[in-house]
Tab-separated table of C-alpha atoms in Angstrom:
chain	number	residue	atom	x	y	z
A	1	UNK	CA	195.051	-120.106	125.382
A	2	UNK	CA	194.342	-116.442	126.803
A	3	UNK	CA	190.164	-117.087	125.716
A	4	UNK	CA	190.144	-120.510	127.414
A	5	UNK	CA	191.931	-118.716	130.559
A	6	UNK	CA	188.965	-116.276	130.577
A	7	UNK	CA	186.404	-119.173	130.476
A	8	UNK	CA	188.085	-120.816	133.360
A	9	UNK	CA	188.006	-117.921	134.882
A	10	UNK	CA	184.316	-117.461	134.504
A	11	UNK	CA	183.644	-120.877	135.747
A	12	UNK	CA	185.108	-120.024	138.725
A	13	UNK	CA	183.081	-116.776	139.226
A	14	UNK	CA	180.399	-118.551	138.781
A	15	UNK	CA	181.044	-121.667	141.916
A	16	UNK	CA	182.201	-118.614	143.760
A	17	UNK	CA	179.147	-116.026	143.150
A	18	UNK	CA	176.809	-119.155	144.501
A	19	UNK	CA	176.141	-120.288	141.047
A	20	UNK	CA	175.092	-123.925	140.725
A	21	UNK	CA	176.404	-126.741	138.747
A	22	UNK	CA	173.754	-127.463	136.093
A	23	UNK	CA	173.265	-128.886	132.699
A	24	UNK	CA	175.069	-125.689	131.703
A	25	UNK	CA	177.766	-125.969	133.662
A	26	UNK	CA	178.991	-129.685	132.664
A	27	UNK	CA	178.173	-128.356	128.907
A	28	UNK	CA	180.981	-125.300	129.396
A	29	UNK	CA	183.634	-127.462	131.340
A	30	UNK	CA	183.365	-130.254	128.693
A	31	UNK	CA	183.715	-127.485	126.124
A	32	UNK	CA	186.881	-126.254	127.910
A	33	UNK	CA	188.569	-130.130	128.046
A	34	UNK	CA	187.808	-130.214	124.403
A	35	UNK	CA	189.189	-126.611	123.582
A	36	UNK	CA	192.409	-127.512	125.545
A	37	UNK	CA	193.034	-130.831	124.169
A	38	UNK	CA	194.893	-130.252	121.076
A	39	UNK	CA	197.172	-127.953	123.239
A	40	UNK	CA	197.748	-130.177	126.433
A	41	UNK	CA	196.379	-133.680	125.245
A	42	UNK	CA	197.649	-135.461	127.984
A	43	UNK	CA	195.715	-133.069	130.355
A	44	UNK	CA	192.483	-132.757	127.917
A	45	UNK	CA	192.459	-136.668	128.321
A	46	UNK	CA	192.650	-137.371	131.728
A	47	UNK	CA	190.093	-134.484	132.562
A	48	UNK	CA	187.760	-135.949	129.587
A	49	UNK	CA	187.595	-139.328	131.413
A	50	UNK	CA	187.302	-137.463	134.906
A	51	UNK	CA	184.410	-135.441	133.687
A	52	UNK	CA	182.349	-138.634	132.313
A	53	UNK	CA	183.638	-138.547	128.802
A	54	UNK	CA	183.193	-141.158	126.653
A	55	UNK	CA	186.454	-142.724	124.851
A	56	UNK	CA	188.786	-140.471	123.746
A	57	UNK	CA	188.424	-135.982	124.111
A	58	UNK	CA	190.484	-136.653	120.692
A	59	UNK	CA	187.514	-138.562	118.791
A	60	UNK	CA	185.148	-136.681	120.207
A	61	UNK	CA	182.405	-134.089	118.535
A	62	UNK	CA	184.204	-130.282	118.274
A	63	UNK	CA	182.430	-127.729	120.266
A	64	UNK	CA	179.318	-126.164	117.551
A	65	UNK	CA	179.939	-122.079	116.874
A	66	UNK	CA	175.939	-120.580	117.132
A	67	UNK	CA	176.287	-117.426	116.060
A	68	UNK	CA	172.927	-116.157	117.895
A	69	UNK	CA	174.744	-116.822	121.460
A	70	UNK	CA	177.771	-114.709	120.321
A	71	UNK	CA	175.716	-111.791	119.030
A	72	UNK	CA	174.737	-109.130	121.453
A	73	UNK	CA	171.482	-108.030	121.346
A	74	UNK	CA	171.567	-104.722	122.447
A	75	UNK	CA	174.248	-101.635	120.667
A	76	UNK	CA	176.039	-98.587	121.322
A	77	UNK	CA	174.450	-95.968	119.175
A	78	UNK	CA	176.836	-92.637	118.892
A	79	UNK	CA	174.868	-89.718	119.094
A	80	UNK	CA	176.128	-86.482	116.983
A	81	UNK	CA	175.057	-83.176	116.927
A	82	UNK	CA	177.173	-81.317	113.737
A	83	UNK	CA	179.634	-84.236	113.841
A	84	UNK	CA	180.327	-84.121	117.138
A	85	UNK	CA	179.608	-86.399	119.568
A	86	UNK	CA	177.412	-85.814	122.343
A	87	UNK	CA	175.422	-88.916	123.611
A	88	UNK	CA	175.829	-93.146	123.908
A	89	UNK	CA	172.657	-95.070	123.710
A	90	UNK	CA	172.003	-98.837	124.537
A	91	UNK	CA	169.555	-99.430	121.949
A	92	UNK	CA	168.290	-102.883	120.182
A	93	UNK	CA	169.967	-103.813	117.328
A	94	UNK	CA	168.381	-103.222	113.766
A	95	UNK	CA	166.647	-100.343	115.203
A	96	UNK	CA	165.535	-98.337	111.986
A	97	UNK	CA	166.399	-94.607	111.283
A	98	UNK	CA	163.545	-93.010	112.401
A	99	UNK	CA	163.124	-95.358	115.597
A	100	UNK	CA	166.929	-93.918	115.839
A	101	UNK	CA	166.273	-90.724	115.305
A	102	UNK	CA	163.518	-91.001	117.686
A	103	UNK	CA	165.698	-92.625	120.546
A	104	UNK	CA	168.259	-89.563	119.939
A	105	UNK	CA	165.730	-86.747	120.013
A	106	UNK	CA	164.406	-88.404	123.411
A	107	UNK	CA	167.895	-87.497	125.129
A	108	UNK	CA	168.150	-84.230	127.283
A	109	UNK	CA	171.801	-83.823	126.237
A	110	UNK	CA	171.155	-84.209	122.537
A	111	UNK	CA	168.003	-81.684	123.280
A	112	UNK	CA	170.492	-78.728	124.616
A	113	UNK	CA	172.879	-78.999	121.619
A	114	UNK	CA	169.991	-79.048	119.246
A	115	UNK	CA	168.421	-75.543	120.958
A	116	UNK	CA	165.065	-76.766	120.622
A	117	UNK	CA	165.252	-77.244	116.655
A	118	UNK	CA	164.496	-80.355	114.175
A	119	UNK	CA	167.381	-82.039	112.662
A	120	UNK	CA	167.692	-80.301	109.177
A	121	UNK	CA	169.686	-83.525	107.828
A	122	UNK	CA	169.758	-86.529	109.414
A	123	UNK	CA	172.519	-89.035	108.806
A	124	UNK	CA	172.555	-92.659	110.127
A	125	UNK	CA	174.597	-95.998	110.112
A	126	UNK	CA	172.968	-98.549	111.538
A	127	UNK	CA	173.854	-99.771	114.463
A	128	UNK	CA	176.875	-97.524	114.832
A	129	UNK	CA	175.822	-93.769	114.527
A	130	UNK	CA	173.473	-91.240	113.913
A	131	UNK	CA	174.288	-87.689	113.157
A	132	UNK	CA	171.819	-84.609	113.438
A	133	UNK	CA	172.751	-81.638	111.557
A	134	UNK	CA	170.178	-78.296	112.668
């Protein structure tokens, strides 16, 4: 109930922030009617048929997951220098070690803690953290 209150929510935004009522934006309120219907069928009905819906919310096609909308693109990298942390990068996701270690070595702050040296060891989990040890 709490998720499709935050969807409603975002509809709203959207009217409010001058956003337009596209193909989009029938495909996310018909999404919410179906969502809410098992909980409030009564109310999933009636806004089904308001909304153009054919026959009954209850008969109709569930809502299909894509995972590729749900996954970000971009990550938080955690940046530390002798385990501790020192630096958060927005990086792509899948970025290999040394395109990591790359990214890392690019940062001033990591720069000062490293006093000018190479990493001696260099310890990565993708798309979580890497740590630099001098």
């Amino acid at each position: 109930v709490a998720a499709l209150m935050e969807l409603a929510n975002a509809l709203e935004e959207h009217l409010q922030g001058g956003g337009s009522r596209a193909a989009a934006w029938d495909f996310a309120v018909r999404t919410l009617v179906l969502l809410l219907n098992p909980m409030a069928p009564h109310l999933g009905e009636e806004l089904w048929e308001r909304t153009g819906g054919v026959g009954l919310a209850a008969d109709a096609a569930w809502p299909e997951y894509e995972a590729a909308l749900a996954t970000d693109p971009t990550v938080t990298l955690v940046v530390q220098v002798n385990g501790v942390r020192r630096e958060a990068l927005e990086v792509p996701r899948g970025l290999s070690e040394a395109q990591a270690l790359e990214r890392a070595l690019q940062s001033e702050r990591v720069a000062h803690f490293l006093n000018g040296d190479k990493p001696s060891r260099v310890f990565y989990v993708p798309d979580k953290l890497i740590n630099l040890v001098p």
